[in-house]
Coordinates of C-alpha atoms in Angstrom, one line a residue:
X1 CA -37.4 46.5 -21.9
X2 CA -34.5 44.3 -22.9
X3 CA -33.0 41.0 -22.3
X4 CA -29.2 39.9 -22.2
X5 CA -27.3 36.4 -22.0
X6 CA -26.0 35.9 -18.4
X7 CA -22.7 33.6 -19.5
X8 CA -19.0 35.1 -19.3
X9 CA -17.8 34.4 -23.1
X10 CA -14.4 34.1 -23.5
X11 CA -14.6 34.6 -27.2
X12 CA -11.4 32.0 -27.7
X13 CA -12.4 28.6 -30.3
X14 CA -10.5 26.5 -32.5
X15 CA -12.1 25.3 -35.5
X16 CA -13.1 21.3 -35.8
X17 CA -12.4 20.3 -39.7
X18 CA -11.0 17.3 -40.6
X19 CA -9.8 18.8 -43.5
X20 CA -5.7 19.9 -43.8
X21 CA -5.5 23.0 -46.9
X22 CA -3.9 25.8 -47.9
X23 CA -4.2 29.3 -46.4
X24 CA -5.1 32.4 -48.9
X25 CA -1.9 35.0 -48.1
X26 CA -2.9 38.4 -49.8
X27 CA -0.2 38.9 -52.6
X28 CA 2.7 40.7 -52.3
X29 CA 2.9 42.3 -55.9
X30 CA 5.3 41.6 -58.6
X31 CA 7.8 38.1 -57.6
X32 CA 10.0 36.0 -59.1
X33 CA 8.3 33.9 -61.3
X34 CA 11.0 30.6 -61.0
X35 CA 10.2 30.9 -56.9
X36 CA 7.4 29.1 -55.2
X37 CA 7.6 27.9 -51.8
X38 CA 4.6 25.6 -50.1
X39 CA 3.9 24.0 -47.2
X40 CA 4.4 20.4 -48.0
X41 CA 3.1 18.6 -45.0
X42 CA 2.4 18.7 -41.3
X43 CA 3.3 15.6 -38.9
X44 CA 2.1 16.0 -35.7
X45 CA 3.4 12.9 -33.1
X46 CA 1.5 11.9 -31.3
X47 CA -1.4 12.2 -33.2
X48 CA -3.8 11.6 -30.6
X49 CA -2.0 13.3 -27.4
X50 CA -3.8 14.4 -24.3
X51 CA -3.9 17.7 -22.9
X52 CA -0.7 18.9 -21.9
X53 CA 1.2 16.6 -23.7
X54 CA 4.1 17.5 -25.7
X55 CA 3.4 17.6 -29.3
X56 CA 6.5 17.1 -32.3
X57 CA 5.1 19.1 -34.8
X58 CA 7.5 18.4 -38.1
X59 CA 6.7 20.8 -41.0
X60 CA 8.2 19.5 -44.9
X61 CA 9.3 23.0 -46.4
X62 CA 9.4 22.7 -50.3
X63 CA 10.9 25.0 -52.8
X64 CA 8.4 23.8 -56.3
X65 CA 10.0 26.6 -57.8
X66 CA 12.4 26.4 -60.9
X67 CA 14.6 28.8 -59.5
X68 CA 16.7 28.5 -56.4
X69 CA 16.2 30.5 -53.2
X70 CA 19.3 31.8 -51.9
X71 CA 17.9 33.8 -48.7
X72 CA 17.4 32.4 -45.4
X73 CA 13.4 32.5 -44.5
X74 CA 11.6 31.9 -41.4
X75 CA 8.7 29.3 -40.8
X76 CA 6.5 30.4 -38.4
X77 CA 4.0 27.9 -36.1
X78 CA 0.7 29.9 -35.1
X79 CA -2.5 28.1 -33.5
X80 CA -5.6 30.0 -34.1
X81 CA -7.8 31.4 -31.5
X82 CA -11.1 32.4 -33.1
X83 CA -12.3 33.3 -37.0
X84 CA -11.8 37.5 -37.2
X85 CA -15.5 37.7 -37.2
X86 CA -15.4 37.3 -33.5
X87 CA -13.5 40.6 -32.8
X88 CA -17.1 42.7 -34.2
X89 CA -18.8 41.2 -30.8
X90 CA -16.8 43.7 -28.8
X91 CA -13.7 40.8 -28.0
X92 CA -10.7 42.3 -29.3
X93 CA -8.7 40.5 -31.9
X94 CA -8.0 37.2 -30.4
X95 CA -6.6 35.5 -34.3
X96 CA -3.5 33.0 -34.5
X97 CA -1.2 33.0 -31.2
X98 CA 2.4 32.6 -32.2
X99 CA 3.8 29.7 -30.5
X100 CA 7.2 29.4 -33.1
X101 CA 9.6 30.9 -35.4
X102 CA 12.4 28.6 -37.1
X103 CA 15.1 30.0 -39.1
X104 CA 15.9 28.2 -42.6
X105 CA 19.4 29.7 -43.1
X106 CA 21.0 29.1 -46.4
X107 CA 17.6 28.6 -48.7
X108 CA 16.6 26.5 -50.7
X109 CA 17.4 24.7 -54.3
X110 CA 14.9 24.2 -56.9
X111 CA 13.0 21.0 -56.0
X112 CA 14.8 21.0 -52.5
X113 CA 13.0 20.3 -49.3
X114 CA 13.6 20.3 -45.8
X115 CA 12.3 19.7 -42.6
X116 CA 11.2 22.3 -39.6
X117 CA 10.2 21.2 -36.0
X118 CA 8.3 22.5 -33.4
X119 CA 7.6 21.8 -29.9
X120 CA 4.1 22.5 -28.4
X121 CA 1.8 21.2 -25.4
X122 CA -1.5 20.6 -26.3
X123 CA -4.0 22.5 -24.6
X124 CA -7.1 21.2 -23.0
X125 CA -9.6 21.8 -25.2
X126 CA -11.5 19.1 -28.3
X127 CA -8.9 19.8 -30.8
X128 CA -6.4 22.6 -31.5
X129 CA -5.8 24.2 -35.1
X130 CA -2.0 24.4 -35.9
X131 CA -1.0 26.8 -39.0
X132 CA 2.6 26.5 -40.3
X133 CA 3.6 29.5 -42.6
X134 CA 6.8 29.8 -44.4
X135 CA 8.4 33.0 -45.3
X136 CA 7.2 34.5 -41.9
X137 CA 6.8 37.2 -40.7
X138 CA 8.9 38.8 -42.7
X139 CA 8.2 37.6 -46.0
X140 CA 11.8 38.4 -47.8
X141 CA 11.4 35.7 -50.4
X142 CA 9.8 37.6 -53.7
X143 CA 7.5 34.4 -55.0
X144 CA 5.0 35.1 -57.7
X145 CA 2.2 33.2 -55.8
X146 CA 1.9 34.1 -51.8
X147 CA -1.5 32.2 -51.4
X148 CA 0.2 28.5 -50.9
X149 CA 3.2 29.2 -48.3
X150 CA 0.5 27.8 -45.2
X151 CA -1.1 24.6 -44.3
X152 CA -3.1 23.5 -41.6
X153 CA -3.5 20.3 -39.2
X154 CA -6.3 19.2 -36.6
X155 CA -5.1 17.4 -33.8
X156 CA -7.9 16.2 -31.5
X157 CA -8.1 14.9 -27.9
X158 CA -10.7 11.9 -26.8
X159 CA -13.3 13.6 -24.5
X160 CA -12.0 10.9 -22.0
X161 CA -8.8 12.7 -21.7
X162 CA -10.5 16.4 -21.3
X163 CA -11.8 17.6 -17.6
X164 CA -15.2 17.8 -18.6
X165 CA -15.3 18.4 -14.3
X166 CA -19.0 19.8 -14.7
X167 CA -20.2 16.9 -15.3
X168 CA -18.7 15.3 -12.6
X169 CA -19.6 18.0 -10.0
X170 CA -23.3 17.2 -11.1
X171 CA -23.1 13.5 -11.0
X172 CA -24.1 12.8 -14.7
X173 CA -22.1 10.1 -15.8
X174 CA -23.7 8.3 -12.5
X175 CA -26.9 8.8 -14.3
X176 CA -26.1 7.5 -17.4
X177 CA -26.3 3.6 -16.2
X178 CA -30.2 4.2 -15.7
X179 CA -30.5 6.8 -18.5
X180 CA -29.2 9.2 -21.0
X181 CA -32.4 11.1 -22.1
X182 CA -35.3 10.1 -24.3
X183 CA -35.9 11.4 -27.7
X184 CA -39.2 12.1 -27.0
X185 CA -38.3 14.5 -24.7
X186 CA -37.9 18.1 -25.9
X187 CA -36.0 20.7 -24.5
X188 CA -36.9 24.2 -26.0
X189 CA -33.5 26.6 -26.1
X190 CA -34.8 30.4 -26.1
X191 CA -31.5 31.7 -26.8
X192 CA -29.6 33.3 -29.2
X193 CA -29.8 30.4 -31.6
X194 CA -28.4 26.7 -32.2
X195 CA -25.7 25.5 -35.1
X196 CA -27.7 22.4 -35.7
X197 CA -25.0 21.3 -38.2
X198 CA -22.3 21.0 -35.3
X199 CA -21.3 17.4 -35.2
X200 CA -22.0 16.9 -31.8
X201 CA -25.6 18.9 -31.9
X202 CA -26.9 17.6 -35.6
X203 CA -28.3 14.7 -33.9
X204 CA -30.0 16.4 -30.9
X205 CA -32.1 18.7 -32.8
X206 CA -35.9 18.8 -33.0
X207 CA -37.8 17.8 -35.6
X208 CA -41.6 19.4 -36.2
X209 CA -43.0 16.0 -37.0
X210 CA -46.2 18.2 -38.5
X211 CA -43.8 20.3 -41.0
X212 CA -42.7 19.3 -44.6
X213 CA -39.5 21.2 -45.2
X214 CA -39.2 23.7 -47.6
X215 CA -42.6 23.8 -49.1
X216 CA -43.9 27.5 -48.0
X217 CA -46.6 26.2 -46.2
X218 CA -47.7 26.2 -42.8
X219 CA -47.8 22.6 -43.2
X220 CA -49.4 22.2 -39.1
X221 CA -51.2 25.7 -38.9
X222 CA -49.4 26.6 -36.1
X223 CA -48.5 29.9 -37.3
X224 CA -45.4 29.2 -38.6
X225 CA -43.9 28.5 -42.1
X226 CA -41.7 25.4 -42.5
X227 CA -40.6 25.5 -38.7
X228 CA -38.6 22.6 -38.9
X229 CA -36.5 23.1 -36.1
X230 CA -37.9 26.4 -34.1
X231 CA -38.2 29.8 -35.0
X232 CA -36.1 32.7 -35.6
X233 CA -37.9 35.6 -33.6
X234 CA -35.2 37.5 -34.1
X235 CA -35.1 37.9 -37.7
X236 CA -38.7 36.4 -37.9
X237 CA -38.2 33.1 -40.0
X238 CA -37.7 29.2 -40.0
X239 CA -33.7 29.4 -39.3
X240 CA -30.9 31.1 -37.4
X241 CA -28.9 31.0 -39.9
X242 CA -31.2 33.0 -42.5
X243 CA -28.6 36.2 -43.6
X244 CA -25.5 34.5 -42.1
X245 CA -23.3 33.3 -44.4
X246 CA -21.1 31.2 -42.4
X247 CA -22.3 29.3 -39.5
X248 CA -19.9 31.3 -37.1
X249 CA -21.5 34.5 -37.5
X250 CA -24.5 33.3 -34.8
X251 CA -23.6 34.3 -31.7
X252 CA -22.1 31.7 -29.6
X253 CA -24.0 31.5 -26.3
X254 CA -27.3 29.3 -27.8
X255 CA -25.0 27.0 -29.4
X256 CA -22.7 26.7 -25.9
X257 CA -26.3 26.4 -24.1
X258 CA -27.6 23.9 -26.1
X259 CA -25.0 22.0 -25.8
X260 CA -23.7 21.9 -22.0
X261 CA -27.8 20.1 -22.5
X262 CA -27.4 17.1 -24.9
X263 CA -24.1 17.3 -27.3
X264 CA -23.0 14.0 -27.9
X265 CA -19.7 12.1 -28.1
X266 CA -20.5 10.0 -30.4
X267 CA -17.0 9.5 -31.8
X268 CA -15.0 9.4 -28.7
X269 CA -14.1 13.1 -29.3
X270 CA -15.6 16.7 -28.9
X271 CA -17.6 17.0 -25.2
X272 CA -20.7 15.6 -23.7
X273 CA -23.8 17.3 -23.0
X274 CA -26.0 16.3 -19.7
X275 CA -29.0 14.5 -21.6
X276 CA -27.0 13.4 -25.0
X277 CA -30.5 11.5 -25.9
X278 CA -33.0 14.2 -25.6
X279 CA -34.0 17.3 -28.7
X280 CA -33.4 20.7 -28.4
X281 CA -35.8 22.6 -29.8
X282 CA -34.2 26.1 -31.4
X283 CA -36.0 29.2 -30.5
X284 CA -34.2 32.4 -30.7
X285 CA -34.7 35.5 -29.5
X286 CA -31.2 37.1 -28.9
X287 CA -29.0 39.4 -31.4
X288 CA -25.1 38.9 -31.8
X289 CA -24.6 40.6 -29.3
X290 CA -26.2 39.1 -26.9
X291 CA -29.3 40.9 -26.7
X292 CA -33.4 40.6 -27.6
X293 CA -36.4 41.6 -26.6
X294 CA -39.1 40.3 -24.6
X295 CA -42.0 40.6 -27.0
X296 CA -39.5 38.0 -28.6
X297 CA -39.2 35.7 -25.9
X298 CA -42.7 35.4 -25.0
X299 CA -43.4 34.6 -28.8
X300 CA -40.6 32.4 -28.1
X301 CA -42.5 30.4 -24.7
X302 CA -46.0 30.5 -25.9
X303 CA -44.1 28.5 -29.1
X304 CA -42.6 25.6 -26.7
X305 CA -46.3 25.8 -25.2
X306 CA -48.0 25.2 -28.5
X307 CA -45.5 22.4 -29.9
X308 CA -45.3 19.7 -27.1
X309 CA -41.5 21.1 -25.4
X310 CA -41.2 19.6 -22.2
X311 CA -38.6 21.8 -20.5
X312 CA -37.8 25.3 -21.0
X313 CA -34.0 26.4 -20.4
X314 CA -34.2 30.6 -20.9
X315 CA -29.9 31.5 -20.0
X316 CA -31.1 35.3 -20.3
X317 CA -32.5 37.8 -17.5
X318 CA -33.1 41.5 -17.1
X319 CA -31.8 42.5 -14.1
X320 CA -34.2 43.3 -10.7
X321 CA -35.0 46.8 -10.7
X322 CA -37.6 49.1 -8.4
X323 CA -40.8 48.5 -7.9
X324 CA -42.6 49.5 -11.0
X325 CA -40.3 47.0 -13.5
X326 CA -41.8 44.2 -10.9
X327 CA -44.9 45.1 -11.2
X328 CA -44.8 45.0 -15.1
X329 CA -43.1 41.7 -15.0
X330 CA -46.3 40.6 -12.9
X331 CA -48.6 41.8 -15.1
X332 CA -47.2 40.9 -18.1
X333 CA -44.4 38.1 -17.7
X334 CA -46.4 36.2 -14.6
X335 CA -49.2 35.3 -16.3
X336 CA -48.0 33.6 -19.6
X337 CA -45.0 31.7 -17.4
X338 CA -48.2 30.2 -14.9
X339 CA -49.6 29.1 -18.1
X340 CA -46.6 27.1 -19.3
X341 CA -46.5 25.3 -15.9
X342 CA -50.1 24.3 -16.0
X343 CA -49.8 23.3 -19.4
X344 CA -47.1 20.6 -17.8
X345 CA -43.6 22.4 -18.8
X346 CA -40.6 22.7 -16.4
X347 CA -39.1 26.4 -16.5
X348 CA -35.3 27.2 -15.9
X349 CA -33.9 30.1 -15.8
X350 CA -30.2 31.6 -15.2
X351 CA -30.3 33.6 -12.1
X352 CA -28.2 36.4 -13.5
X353 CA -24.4 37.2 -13.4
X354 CA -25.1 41.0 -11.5
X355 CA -24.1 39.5 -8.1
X356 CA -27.3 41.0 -7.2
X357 CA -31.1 40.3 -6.5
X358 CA -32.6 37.7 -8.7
X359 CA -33.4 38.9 -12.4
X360 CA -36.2 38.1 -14.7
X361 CA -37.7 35.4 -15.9
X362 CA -35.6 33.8 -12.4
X363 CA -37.1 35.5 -10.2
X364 CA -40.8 34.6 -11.2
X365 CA -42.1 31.4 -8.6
X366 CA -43.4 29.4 -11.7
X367 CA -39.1 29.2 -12.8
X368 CA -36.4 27.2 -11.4
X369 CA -33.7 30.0 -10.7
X370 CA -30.3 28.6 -10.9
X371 CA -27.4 30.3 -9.5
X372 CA -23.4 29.4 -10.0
X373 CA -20.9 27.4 -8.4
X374 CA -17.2 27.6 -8.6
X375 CA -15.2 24.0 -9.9
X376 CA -14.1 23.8 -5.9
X377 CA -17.9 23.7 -5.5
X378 CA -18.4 27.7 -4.0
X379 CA -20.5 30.2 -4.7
X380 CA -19.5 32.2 -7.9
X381 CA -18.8 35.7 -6.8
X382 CA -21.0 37.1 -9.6
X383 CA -23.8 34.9 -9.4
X384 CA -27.1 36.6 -8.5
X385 CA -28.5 35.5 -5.3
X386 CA -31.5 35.5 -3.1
X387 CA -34.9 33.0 -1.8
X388 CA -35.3 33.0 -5.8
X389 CA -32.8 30.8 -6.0
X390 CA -33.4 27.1 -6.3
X391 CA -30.4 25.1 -7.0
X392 CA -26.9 25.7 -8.0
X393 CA -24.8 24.2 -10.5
X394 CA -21.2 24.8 -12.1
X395 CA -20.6 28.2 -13.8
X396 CA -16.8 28.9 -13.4
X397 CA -15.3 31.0 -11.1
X398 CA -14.4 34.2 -13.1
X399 CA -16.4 37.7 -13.1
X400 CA -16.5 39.3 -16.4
X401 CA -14.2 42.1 -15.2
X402 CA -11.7 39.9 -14.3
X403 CA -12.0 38.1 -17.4
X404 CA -11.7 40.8 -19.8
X405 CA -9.0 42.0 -17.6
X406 CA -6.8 39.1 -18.1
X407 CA -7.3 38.3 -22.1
X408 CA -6.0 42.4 -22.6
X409 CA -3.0 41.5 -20.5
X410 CA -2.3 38.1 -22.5
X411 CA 0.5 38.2 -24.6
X412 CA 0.8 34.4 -25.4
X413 CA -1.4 30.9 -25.1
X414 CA 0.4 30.8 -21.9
X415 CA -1.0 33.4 -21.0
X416 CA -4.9 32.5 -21.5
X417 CA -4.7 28.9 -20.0
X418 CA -4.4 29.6 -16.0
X419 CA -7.3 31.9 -17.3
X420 CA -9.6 29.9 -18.0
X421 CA -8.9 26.6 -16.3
X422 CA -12.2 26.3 -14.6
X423 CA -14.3 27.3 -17.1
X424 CA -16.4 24.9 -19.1
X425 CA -15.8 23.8 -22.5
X426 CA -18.3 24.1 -25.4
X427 CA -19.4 23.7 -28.5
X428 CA -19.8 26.8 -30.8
X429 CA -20.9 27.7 -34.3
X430 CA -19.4 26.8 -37.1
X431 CA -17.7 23.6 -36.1
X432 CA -15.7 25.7 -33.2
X433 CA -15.3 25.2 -29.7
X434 CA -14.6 27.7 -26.7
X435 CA -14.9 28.2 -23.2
X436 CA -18.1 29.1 -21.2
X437 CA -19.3 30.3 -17.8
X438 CA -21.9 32.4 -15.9
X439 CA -24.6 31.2 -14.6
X440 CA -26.2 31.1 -18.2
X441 CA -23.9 27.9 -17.9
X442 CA -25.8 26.5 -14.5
X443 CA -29.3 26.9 -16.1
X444 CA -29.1 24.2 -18.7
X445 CA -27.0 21.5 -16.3
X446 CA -30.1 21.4 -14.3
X447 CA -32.5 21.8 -17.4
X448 CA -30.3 18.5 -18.5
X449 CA -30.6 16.7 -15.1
X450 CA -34.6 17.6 -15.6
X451 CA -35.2 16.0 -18.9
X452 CA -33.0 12.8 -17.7
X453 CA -35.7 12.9 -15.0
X454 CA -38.7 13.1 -17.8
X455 CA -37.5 10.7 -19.6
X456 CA -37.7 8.3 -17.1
X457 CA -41.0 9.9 -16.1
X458 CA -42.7 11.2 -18.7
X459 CA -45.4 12.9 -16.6
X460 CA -43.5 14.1 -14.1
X461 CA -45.2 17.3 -13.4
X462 CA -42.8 20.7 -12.4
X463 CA -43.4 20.6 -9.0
X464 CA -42.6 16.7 -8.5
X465 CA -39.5 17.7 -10.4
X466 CA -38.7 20.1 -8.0
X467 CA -39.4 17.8 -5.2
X468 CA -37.4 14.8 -6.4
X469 CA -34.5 17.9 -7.3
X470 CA -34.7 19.0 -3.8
X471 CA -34.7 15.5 -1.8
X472 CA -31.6 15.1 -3.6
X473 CA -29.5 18.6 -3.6
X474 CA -26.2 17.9 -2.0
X475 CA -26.1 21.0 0.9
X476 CA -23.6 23.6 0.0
X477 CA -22.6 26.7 2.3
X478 CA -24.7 26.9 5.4
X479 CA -27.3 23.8 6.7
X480 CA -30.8 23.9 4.8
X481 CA -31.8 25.9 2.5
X482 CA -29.9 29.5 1.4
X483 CA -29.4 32.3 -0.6
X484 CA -26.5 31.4 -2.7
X485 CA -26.8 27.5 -3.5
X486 CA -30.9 27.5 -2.5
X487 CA -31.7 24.0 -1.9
X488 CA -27.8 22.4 -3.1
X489 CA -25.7 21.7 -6.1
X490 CA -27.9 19.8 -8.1
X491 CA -26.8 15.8 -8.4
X492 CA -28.0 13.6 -11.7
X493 CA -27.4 10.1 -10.4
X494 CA -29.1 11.2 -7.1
X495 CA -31.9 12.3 -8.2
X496 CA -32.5 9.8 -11.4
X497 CA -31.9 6.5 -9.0
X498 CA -34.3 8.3 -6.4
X499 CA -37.2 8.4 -9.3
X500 CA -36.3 5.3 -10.9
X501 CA -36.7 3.8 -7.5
X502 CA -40.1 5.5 -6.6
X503 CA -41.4 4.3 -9.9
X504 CA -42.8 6.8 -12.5
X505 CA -46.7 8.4 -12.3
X506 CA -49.6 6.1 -13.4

């Protein structure tokens, strides 16, 4: 029996690097040795826009050559959508979108330079990655070195200019006046694992206070060989990056997860997570594509048991089935779930994007089964549903068929951005971003809202976290209590002034 993330991935990120090179081209064969053209520079005014601003994008064109070029040439202005190693999860290729094409008529002289503009609105995402090419597409001008016609240039928005509207659906920057999470609070992330070297997630990761890195030993006897951060259960070691060899090769989703819980802003840039303060503890148990086991994940939950997490956020279900799966889950699942709750820890779980019954782990009582709400504050139309379900919180209002449907009939970044304008905006592996949604999205908003909640309270038990949760649920769809939004949409400030104001346990 298997388990699957529950978000809607639109497998679209731009990469965050400060750094402006050159592009490898493949060479072409034999060129003129007196030709070289290069990329010279990129200007981008202004340099700080906001999302759909008009950008100036001025490109110096430079012939370094000793020869002159005689042929006109085209420069070409792409911005990339995603490293190729995205299209092997089953995405399509979704590489550099080509957003202009100048003509250079007339060439240019050895040592000559001139200058190409392009005009471009900034899309509303962290940053955008602009590529300038010259002697594209067609590549007439025979150069003996093809590798240095391309440059790159960041340009990145302030997070105070992006519609992180999540967070405001939640409440969470009402929260952040009392509280922006404790360190000592730990959230354990059984995903599909966590870049911990993203800039906004290298401060928020766990640390195994009992574990000397890198020594071979099971430095805390816990079972486990220099667990500094977690533990890889898919690949059965200390990191979830062991075999990778670049940091985009995880799969996204844990990374997305973990962040929507406590990425932090610290530079005025990038996104915010609910609980910036708080550690995320790395536990994975899903594939590359999405998938794992659960012999894996309750490896995975009996670890947060044994190493002091205090909240459990598990964006993964198997979907309901007849009556003998449910009586396995009982016998099996039911057990070690009622011994993380008496042991103190707070359960969340994704209800699952089937627009179905409730799926597993969800749909066990001892979890807090979270379903998804639209950015107009409706039901998702995939979200699962059912007396499972707790609380909602934002997800995005797209279903994966709709989704898929609209990135095969895109044929420019004009294309993609109606798309995927209420979806949420993440941080991804390898120092990428993208968009995110399902209800794999909901989960950790409310795990967030909990640990602001425990770190006020630090012994706040799970069913006083549900109470102070449920007093203050704003009502969505019909009066009381339902099927799609359980108890409400789940409100930060609310529900942190209500606790703060009750005083924590003694």
């Amino acid at each position: 029996m298997r388990i699957r993330r529950t978000a809607l991935l639109m497998l679209t990120a731009l990469i965050l690097t400060g750094a402006v090179g050159a592009l490898s081209q493949p060479p072409r064969g034999q060129g003129r040795a007196d030709l070289d053209l290069v990329v010279k520079a990129i200007a981008v005014e202004p340099s700080s826009p906001r999302p759909g601003e008009e950008l100036t994008i001025t490109a110096t064109i430079l012939n370094q050559g000793k020869g002159d070029i005689t042929e006109s040439f085209n420069v070409q202005l792409l911005v990339s959508l995603g490293p190729p190693e995205f299209s092997a999860l089953g995405f399509g290729e979704l590489g550099g979108l080509q957003v202009g094409v100048q003509r250079l008529g007339g060439g240019l002289k050895a040592g000559q330079e001139k200058e190409v503009q392009f005009q471009w609105k900034m899309i509303a995402l962290p940053l955008a990655k602009l590529r300038v090419v010259a002697d594209a597409p067609f590549d007439n001008v025979p150069e003996t070195d093809e590798r240095n016609n391309a440059l790159e240039a960041i340009v990145r928005v302030e997070s105070r200019y992006l519609d992180q509207w999540w967070l405001e659906r939640i409440n969470a920057p009402g929260a952040w006046a009392l509280t922006q999470g404790s360190p000592e609070v730990v959230v354990a992330v059984i995903d599909s694992g966590i870049d911990y070297t993203h800039p906004e997630l290298v401060g928020a990761i766990w640390t195994n206070p009992g574990e000397i890195p890198d020594n071979g030993l099971d430095d805390d006897h816990n079972g486990y060989i220099d667990d500094l951060h977690g533990w890889d259960f898919v690949d059965y070691d200390n990191d979830s990056f062991e075999g990778s060899p670049r940091r985009s090769d995880l799969e996204p989703h844990g990374t997305a997860v973990a962040a929507l819980i406590a990425a932090t802003a610290a530079d005025g840039k990038g996104t915010t997570g609910v609980a910036p303060a708080v550690k995320l503890m790395d536990l994975r148990v899903l594939d590359r594509q999405g998938e794992g086991r659960w012999a894996d994940a309750f490896k995975a939950i009996e670890y947060a048991i044994a190493n002091g997490a205090a909240i459990v956020n598990m964006s993964f279900s198997s979907p309901y089935r007849p009556k003998e799966a449910e009586e396995w889950f009982n016998r099996q699942l039911e057990p070690l779930l009622k011994r993380a709750v008496e042991r103190g820890l707070i359960l969340v779980a994704s209800a699952g994007n089937e627009a179905q019954a409730v799926g597993w782990p969800a749909r066990s009582p001892q979890v807090i089964a979270v379903s998804a709400t639209t950015k107009e504050n409706e039901a998702a139309a995939y979200s699962n549903f059912g007396p499972e379900v707790e609380f909602a919180a934002p997800g995005g209002s797209l279903s994966w068929e709709q989704l898929k449907a609209a990135l095969a009939q895109a044929r420019s970044l004009e294309d993609v951005l109606p798309v995927v304008g209420d979806l949420l905006i993440t941080p991804w592996p390898g120092e990428y971003y993208g968009w995110f949604a399902g209800t794999s999205a909901s989960a950790p908003l409310v795990s967030g809202v909990i640990a602001l909640l425990r770190s006020l309270d630090p012994r706040l038990s799970p069913d006083q976290a549900r109470e102070v949760l449920k007093a203050m649920a704003r009502d969505l769809g019909e009066p009381g209590r339902d099927d799609r939004f359980g108890f409400g949409l789940i409100d930060a400030a609310a529900a942190v002034k209500y606790l703060a104001a009750r005083g924590p346990n003694r």
